[in-house]
XYZ file of C-alpha atoms in Angstrom:
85
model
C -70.032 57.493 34.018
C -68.135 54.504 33.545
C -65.363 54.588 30.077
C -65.265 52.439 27.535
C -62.079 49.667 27.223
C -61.601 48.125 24.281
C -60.287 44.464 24.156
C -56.069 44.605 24.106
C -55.967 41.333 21.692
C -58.127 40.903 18.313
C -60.820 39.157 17.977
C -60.801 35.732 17.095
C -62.743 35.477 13.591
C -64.992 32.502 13.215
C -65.558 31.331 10.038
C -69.003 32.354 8.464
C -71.691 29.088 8.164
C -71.410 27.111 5.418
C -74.739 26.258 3.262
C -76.172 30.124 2.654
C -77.583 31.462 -0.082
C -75.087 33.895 -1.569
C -76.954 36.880 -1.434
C -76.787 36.352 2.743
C -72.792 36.405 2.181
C -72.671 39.732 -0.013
C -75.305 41.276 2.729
C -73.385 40.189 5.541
C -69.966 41.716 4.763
C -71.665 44.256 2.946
C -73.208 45.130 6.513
C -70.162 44.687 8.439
C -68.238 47.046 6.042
C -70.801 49.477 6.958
C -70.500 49.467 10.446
C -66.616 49.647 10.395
C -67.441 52.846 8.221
C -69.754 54.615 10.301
C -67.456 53.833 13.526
C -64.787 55.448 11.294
C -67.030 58.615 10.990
C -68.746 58.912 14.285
C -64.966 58.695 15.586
C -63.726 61.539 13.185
C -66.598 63.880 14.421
C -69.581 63.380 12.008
C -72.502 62.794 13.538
C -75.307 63.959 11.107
C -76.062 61.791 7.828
C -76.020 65.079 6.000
C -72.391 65.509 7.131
C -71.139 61.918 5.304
C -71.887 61.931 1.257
C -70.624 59.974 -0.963
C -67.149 61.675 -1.374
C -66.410 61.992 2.275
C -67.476 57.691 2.908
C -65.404 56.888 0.394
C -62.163 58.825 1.395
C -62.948 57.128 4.993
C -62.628 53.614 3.377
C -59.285 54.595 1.453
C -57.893 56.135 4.864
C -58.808 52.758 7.026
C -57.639 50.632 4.294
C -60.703 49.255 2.994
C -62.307 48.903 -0.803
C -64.314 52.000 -1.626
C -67.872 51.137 -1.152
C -70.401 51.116 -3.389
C -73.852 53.677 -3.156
C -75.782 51.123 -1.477
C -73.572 50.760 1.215
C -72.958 54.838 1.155
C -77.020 54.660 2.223
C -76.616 52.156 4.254
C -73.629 53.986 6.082
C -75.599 56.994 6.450
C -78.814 54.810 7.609
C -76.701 53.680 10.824
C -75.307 57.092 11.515
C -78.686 58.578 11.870
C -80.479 55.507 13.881
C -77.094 54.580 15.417
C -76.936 57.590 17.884
């Protein structure tokens, strides 16, 4: 079974297109926020949807240094850890 590497250097961040409706904006980063939460969780051993309420997403953003999300993306969170397995 082969391990995982991560890249050394950051990704370089391209800047989002121009000419979007603003709802596509507040999706997108609302989506990547999400994902950087539910890598947080999977990587601090919750694996279950029922595991990751409110309170516990929420005290993962303040402890990676992000805004505390908001309900929707507390579903949406929980939404990725259950298909994302």
């Amino acid at each position: 079974m082969a391990v995982a590497t991560y890249p050394t250097e950051p990704l370089l961040k391209k800047p989002l297109p121009a000419g979007k409706p603003r709802d596509w904006y507040v999706s997108h980063n609302r989506r990547l926020k999400a994902m950087r939460l539910a890598i947080a969780l999977l990587d601090s051993g919750v694996y279950l949807p029922s595991q990751a309420p409110d309170g516990r997403i929420r005290s993962t953003a303040a402890r990676i240094g992000i805004h505390p999300p908001s309900d929707t993306t507390c579903r949406m969170v929980r939404f990725l850890i259950r298909y994302g397995r």
